[in-house]
Steps between C-alpha positions, in 0.01 A plus 500: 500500500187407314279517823627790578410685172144351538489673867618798360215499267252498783643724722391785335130425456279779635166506465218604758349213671215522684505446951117535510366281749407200217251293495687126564400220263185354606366146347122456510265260383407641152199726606185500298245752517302440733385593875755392692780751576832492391661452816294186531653392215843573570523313887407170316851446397800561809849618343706224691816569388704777338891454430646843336856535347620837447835534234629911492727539170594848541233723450241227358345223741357155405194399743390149533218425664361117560143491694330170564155566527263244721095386421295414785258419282352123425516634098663572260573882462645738243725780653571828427799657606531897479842618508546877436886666424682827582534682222735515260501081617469257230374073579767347293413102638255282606441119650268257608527174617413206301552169666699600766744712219505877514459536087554841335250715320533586112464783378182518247270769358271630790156394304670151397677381837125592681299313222784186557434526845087490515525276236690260749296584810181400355686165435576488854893512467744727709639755289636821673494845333612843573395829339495902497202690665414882498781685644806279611297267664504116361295205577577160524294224435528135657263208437430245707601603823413146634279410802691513818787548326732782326698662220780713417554783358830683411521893347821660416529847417771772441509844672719810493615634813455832596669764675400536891731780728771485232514094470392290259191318653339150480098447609351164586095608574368294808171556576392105554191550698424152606750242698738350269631154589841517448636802306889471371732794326867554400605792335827485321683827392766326217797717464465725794776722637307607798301331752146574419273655766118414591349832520135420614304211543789232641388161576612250762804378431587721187842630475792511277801327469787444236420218203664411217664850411153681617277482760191272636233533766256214539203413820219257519214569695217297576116608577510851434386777307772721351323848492748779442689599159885344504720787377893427454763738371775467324821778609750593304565811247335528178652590172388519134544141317503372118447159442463253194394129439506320212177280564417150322238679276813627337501877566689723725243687762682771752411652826607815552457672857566844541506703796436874346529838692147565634420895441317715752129574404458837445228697726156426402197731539220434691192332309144669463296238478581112544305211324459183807412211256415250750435146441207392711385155333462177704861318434651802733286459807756197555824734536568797780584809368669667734818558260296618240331759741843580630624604163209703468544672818871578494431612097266791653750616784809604241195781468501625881436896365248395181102458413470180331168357317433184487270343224420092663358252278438164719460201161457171494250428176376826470676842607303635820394852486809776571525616828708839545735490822714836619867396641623765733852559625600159374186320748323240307320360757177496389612377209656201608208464742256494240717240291493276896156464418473411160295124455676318229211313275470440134735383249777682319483706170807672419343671181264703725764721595464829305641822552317730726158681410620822684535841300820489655761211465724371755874574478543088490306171633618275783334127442485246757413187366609157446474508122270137475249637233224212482178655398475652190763752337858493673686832348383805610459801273828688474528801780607860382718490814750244634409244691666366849356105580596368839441135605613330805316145374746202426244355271446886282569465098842673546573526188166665355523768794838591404362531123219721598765746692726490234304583235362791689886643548418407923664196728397164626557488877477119597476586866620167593808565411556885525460681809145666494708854621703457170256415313303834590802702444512371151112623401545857275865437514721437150638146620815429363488255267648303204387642222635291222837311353651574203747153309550380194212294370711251262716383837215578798157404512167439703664735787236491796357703650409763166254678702602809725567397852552694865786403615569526924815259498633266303395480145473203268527406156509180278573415130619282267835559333450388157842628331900404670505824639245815595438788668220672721420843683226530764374829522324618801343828581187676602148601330646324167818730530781293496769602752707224526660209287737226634672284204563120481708294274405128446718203336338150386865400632468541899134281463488202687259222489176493697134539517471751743557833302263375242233450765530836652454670188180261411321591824607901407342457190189311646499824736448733186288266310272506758390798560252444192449122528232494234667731213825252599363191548682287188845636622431419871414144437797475272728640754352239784536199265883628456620516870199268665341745709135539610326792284195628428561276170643246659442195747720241643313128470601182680337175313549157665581240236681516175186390291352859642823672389465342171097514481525887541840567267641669859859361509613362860765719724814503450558298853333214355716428254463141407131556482538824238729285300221264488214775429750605196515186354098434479449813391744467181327176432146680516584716243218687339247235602286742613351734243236694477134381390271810455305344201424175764389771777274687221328181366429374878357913572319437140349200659392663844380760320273325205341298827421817667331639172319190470372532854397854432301402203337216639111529536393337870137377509310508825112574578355815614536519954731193420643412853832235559418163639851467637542114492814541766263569840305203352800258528636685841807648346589855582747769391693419803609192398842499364597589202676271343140345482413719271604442128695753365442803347427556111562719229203637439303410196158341580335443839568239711275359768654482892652219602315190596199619290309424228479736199149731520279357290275753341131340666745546852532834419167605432281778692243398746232654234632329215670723329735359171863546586681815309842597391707787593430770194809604369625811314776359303810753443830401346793601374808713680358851334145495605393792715405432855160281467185727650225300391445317808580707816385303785319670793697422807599675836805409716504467868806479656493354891641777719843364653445577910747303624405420910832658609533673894673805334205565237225488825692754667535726159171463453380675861749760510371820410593661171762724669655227695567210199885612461571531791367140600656367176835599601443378823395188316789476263745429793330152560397405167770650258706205397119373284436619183152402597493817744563714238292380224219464737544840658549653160161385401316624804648861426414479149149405594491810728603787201905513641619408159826694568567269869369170288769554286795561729406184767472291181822586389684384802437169358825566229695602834453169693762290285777607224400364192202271590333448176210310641408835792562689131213347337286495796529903490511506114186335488334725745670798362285406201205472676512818570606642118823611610627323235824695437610358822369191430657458171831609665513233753406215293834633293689432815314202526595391169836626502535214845307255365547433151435169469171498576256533268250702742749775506503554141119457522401754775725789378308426129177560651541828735668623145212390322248646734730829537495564122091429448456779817747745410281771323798745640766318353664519223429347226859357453481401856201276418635349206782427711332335765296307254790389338685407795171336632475280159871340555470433837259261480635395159753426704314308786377317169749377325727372777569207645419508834662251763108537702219674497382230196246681244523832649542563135141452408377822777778691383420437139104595585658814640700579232232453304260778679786762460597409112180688371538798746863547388390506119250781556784673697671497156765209509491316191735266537420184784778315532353176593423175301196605299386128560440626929324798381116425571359738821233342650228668678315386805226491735705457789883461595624494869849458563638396807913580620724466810794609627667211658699229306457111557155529618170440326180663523210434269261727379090314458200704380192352537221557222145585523440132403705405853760332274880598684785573245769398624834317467372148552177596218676712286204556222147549621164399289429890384884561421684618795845411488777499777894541372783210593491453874857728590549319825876629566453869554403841408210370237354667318136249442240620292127428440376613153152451402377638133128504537357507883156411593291715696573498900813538748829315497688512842859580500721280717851431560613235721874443683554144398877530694836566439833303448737783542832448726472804720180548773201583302278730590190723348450509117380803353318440202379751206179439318397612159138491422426621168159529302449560124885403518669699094128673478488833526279515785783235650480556895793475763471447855805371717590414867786430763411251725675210728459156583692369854388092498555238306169391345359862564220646270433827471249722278621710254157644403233385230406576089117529456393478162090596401342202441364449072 
């Protein structure tokens, strides 16, 4: 009798789920940016087997799907496996295998289960990890996938089942496009009174028969791509259903489903003018259309006798200019025509939606769009009209599209699920809806859903019952007129145990919450922890040994129970051993920081035209020797010679005329509140090496003719797409040519070609910069930061486009500045005074920035720096170049080369007039600096070189940023910046040159 009260729970879920053609998962090697495409990337590993078990409880079904993945490869490699989700769909489980032993994933905080798991990788250990991406797409990461061998995966999700010709429907999406070695599935429908029936895509060998009080259909097929969508329905009558668990968290959650009258939709009047919102950014040139277009199409012919005008607006980062269409006698053909034609580029800004610029406004909006905002703002400005968003796109951000609707007082039509003729039908209509429930607050609580909902079925509600008995009303109606209300009485008595109630209503409520992920972020996380599923909050981690449970506090699953017994025990032993030590980490800053002072103060002697005698050629070693040759780097506080030589003496040193040796002149400042030192102000120019990489689509750019560039880059774009280097490359040659406006849209398909890649982010961040769109910029690196928490560079770049958006915002506010100042100040406070696990005396650069910005921020009018007053010392310079990259595990190294021909670099840290190189960072991202207080006359050449990488996955290009600052905290401080990339190990490229006049 229990069972059967849990099956009567789940019989009554409806929800709407989507049977778009998915995408299927797909493992990859993790892709870098670089040249190579991404289809490359993802034939290097061959899914070999998938085994799929299918369990239908009613109206809810559990999908469990195991995929052993295969590397051809004679390395190591680090996969990626994207795994988007109907909506409404929630990943509730997760496995790898470790040792031969599928082990189950924990549930952890989203920005602590990814910092466990790089934190592992670089160690070269297997842990597995699954999280959230834009939309209801998640990705799964795996490392190693070993040479010649495999791993596997296993994902487990829930999913509602939706309503198909009167039958509650199951999908299973197969689109495999590749052979699978074997491929395995049973579907098991527990409880079953009727024999289910495969409506669509059956498979060899798939049919049902009686099991176990239901029903079972299982096939194995071998060598073979399954291609087509598997639909089964379940027949049998429908009627309204109440049910109530009492679930091991101690409360009482029920399900109610309820199966209201559906009232006629009164007539509607024909519209005036329409609003076509159409989504035209990069991410949708990967989907059809055609049931979008189809919507649009029949929408127009309920108007057979009627003038319609039609207002489109193609977006994608920017809004396009209007274009006016006339519909007559319901024809949209040139219309939908037009919208055949349309060439999706650019990335995706929500915000840029605004109502229309027309004297006249539309009578509403129809939006087609996936909803994936990833450049710049994501809400639109609120419409004066309602708005009607269609999306036939597995992978759309339900949840935000049906906020945007509602709020607007239109519909949602997820045209995977609903028929597109429906769907039209509904546009202009009142849609009959829930419009609210009415109970007793001291015995019901946290009912879901609270928002208004249509309603074309079934109609489902959760709660918890928090007193022994309780009441509530639905009430249902039309254009917030409530015309219907259906009662029902619950008692704590008729609850049974089990989970499954309780799980329902957590996934409602992640439904709601979601809609505004950022305004709910603490609750969503909260509600993930409590039922283990996979949230924008949340991730589900899979470690390998109990010291790594115990190392990172994350306790073991509940299937490996000996070993959490044993990971509770050490941990109540451990106690508060661990405790924090911010006066250490400010005495060892103190320390850095007095050295670096020192350095700065130090007077360097040398003779007038001095020139290096580099002792190194003279004993035949070279910088390409390796370098563990070399002795380590210092912290910097006098100079030291290069290795293997003898310390200048002062007679070595001297000029070919004679000339007495002289020291550096200095113009001694101290003190946190001086102003911003102007007594020596260097005369120096900066030129920066133009980046023209030797690329076959930049020669054929280059000899089209003006009108013909688009066109060719489009043409271009279908063989070169899958490389950020494409677009950052063709970006530049447009800018170069006055198209600002098409610069800007090809650079932001860059955020389109991966959900939440932090390291493509910063590439366009950086660039965004560049170019002084530093609203953008500064709006990215938040995302950035937001991923990628735990490192320090993402704390760092966000400080400095704030920094650098407050000193050029004469148009700003003044609150704004402060603001940005302020926020600027404690970021790199921040990068500061933490401990980092890498990236060792990043500190000191931050601290030199920090530093720069402290005096600006006083004369903005903040009084009050809250940072040690100990750190406070700004230190002006001659020059300051700073070199960064986006790729982790892999070292580059920045070397100037003085006047003198002395090289700075990591293996001579401290050069004989004062140029000083920061710690060598040689596992990632940088940044490395060269400082130098008081340059001779003469040019120092920029360099970086690509020393190599140690990362897991393939590694490909690096693109590299370089500072180059003169007069660095001077007024007459200059800024000059680049983009560039390096492909080869050992590769040197020229970032440009610093010429100073000579005494």
């Amino acid at each position: 009798m229990k069972s059967m009260k849990a099956i009567l729970i789940l019989m009554s879920l409806t929800l709407f789920t989507p049977f778009a053609a998915a995408q299927m998962p797909l493992m990859i090697s993790q892709p870098p940016p670089d040249d190579s495409s991404r289809t490359k990337q993802a034939e290097l590993l061959r899914l070999a087997r998938i085994e799929t078990s299918v369990r239908i409880h009613g109206r809810l079904a559990e999908t469990r799907m195991t995929m052993t993945f295969a590397n051809p490869t004679g390395r190591n490699l680090a996969g990626d496996l994207y795994f988007p989700l109907p909506e409404g769909a929630m990943l509730s489980g997760y496995a790898l295998d470790v040792n031969g032993v599928m082990v189950d994933g924990v549930v952890v905080e989203k920005d602590r289960a990814r910092q466990v798991f790089e934190k592992e990788v670089r160690k070269g250990i297997d842990p597995g990890l699954v999280e959230w991406v834009k939309g209801n797409n998640f990705k799964t990461r795996v490392f190693p996938i070993p040479p010649h061998g495999s791993r596997t995966v296993m994902v487990r999700y829930l999913s509602e089942l939706v309503d198909e010709h009167g039958m509650p429907t199951y999908l299973l999406p197969l689109h495999f496009s590749r052979i699978v070695d074997e491929f395995r599935l049973r579907v098991e429908v527990v409880k079953g009174k009727t024999m289910p029936v495969v409506t669509s895509g059956g498979l060899p060998g798939l049919s049902f028969g009686a099991w176990a009080e239901g029903y079972v259909a299982e096939t194995i097929l071998r060598d073979m791509s399954p291609a087509r969508n598997l639909t089964i329905a379940i027949p049998g009558p429908e009627r309204s259903r109440v049910a109530l668990e009492r679930a091991t968290d101690g409360n009482t959650y029920f399900f109610i489903h309820d199966l209201p009258r559906i009232l006629p939709a009164g007539s509607t009047v024909a519209p005036v003018r329409v609003g076509v919102l159409w989504d035209a950014s990069a991410s949708r040139s990967e989907t059809g259309h055609e049931r979008e277009l189809e919507a649009l199409a029949r929408f127009f012919t309920r108007f057979p006798q009627s003038v319609v005008e039609v207002d489109l607006t193609l977006f994608s980062n920017e809004c396009e200019k209007t274009r006016r269409f006339t519909i007559r006698n319901g024809d949209a053909g040139q219309l939908l025509d037009h919208l055949k034609q349309v060439f999706y580029d650019g990335g995706t800004r929500m915000g840029a939606i605004s109502p229309s610029d027309r004297p006249q406004l539309p009578d509403y909006y129809l939006l087609f769009s996936d909803g994936i905002s990833n450049f710049g703002a994501e809400e639109p400005a609120r419409l004066p009209r309602p708005l009607y968003v269609f999306s036939d796109d597995s992978r759309a951000n339900h949840p935000f599209l049906r906020y945007l609707a509602m709020k607007s007082g239109g519909e949602y039509f997820n045209l995977a699920a609903i028929d597109p003729a429906v769907a039209a039908s509904g546009v202009g209509v009142p849609a009959f809806s829930f419009i609210s429930a009415d109970y007793d607050g001291t015995t019901v609580t946290d009912v879901t859903p609270a928002l208004p909902h249509p309603v074309h079925g079934g109609f489902s509600v959760s709660g918890r019952l928090v007193g022994r008995r309780g009441s509530i009303t639905l009430n249902y109606g039309m254009a917030g007129k409530i015309m219907q209300r259906v009662e029902y009485r619950l008692d704590a008595a008729e609850a049974m145990p089990g989970e499954l109630v309780a799980l329902n209503w957590g996934m409602k409520r992640l439904e709601e919450l979601l809609m505004l992920p950022k305004r709910n972020q603490a609750e969503i996380t909260s509600m993930g922890k409590r039922f283990g599923l996979v949230t924008p909050g949340t991730s589900l981690l899979v470690l390998e040994s109990l010291d790594q449970y115990v190392e990172h506090r994350v306790e073991p699953p509940a299937s490996l129970s000996e070993m959490r017994r044993q990971y509770r025990e050490l941990i109540d032993r451990r106690g508060n051993e661990e405790q924090a030590r911010k006066e250490e980490r400010l005495q060892h800053v103190l320390s850095l920081w007095q050295k670096r002072v020192a350095w700065w103060e130090q007077e360097f002697s040398y003779p007038p035209g001095f020139r290096y005698l580099e002792q190194m050629k003279k004993s035949g070693m070279n910088d390409e020797r390796e370098r563990q040759t070399f002795a380590p780097a210092v912290t910097l506080a006098a100079p030291s010679p290069p290795p293997a030589a003898e310390p200048p003496r002062q007679a070595e040193m001297a000029s070919r005329d004679g000339q007495p040796a002289r020291k550096a002149k200095r113009n001694d400042t101290s003190g946190g509140d001086r102003e911003l030192d102007a007594t020596h102000q260097a005369q120096a120019t900066i030129h920066i090496t133009p980046w023209d990489p030797d690329t076959p689509y930049l020669k054929r750019l280059k000899s089209a003719t003006p009108d013909a560039r688009i066109a060719l880059y489009r043409q271009l774009r279908s063989s070169y797409g899958g490389s950020p280097a494409f677009f950052l490359d063709c970006a530049d040659f447009f800018l170069h040519e006055g198209e600002r406006a098409t610069a800007l849209r090809i650079l932001s398909n860059i955020a389109e070609l991966e959900l939440e890649n932090p390291s493509l982010l910063r590439i366009l961040a950086h660039r965004l910069e560049q170019m002084e769109l530093l609203d953008l910029a500064a709006s990215l690196f938040e995302e950035v930061l937001t991923m990628r928490p735990e490192e320090p560079q993402s704390h760092r770049d966000l400080a400095l486009v704030l920094s650098r958006r407050a000193e050029s915002s004469a148009m700003r506010s003044h609150e704004n500045v402060v603001a940005d100042y302020r926020r600027s100040m404690d970021l790199l406070n921040h990068v500061v005074m933490t401990r980092w696990d890498r990236f060792d005396e990043i500190e000191l650069i931050a601290l030199t920035e920090l530093n720069n910005i402290i005096p600006k921020a006083k004369k903005a009018g903040i009084g009050k720096i809250t940072v040690d007053p100990r750190l406070v010392r700004p230190l002006e310079m001659d020059v300051r170049i700073v070199l960064t990259w986006d790729m982790d595990m892999t070292d580059l190294d920045l070397w100037v080369t003085e006047p003198s021909g002395e090289k700075c670099y990591y293996g001579h840290n401290l050069t004989t007039i004062g140029g000083a190189i920061s710690r060598d960072i040689t596992n990632g991202y940088g940044p490395e600096e060269y400082v130098l207080r008081k340059g001779m006359g003469g040019n120092y050449t920029i360099e970086a070189n690509y020393y190599g990488s140690t990362a897991p996955q393939l590694a490909g290009t690096a693109t590299l940023q370089a500072e180059v600052f003169t007069n660095y905290g001077r007024p007459n401080e200059e800024r000059r910046a680049i983009t560039l990339r390096l492909t080869q190990k050992r590769e040197t490229v020229s970032i440009g040159e610093v010429t100073f006049e000579s005494d």
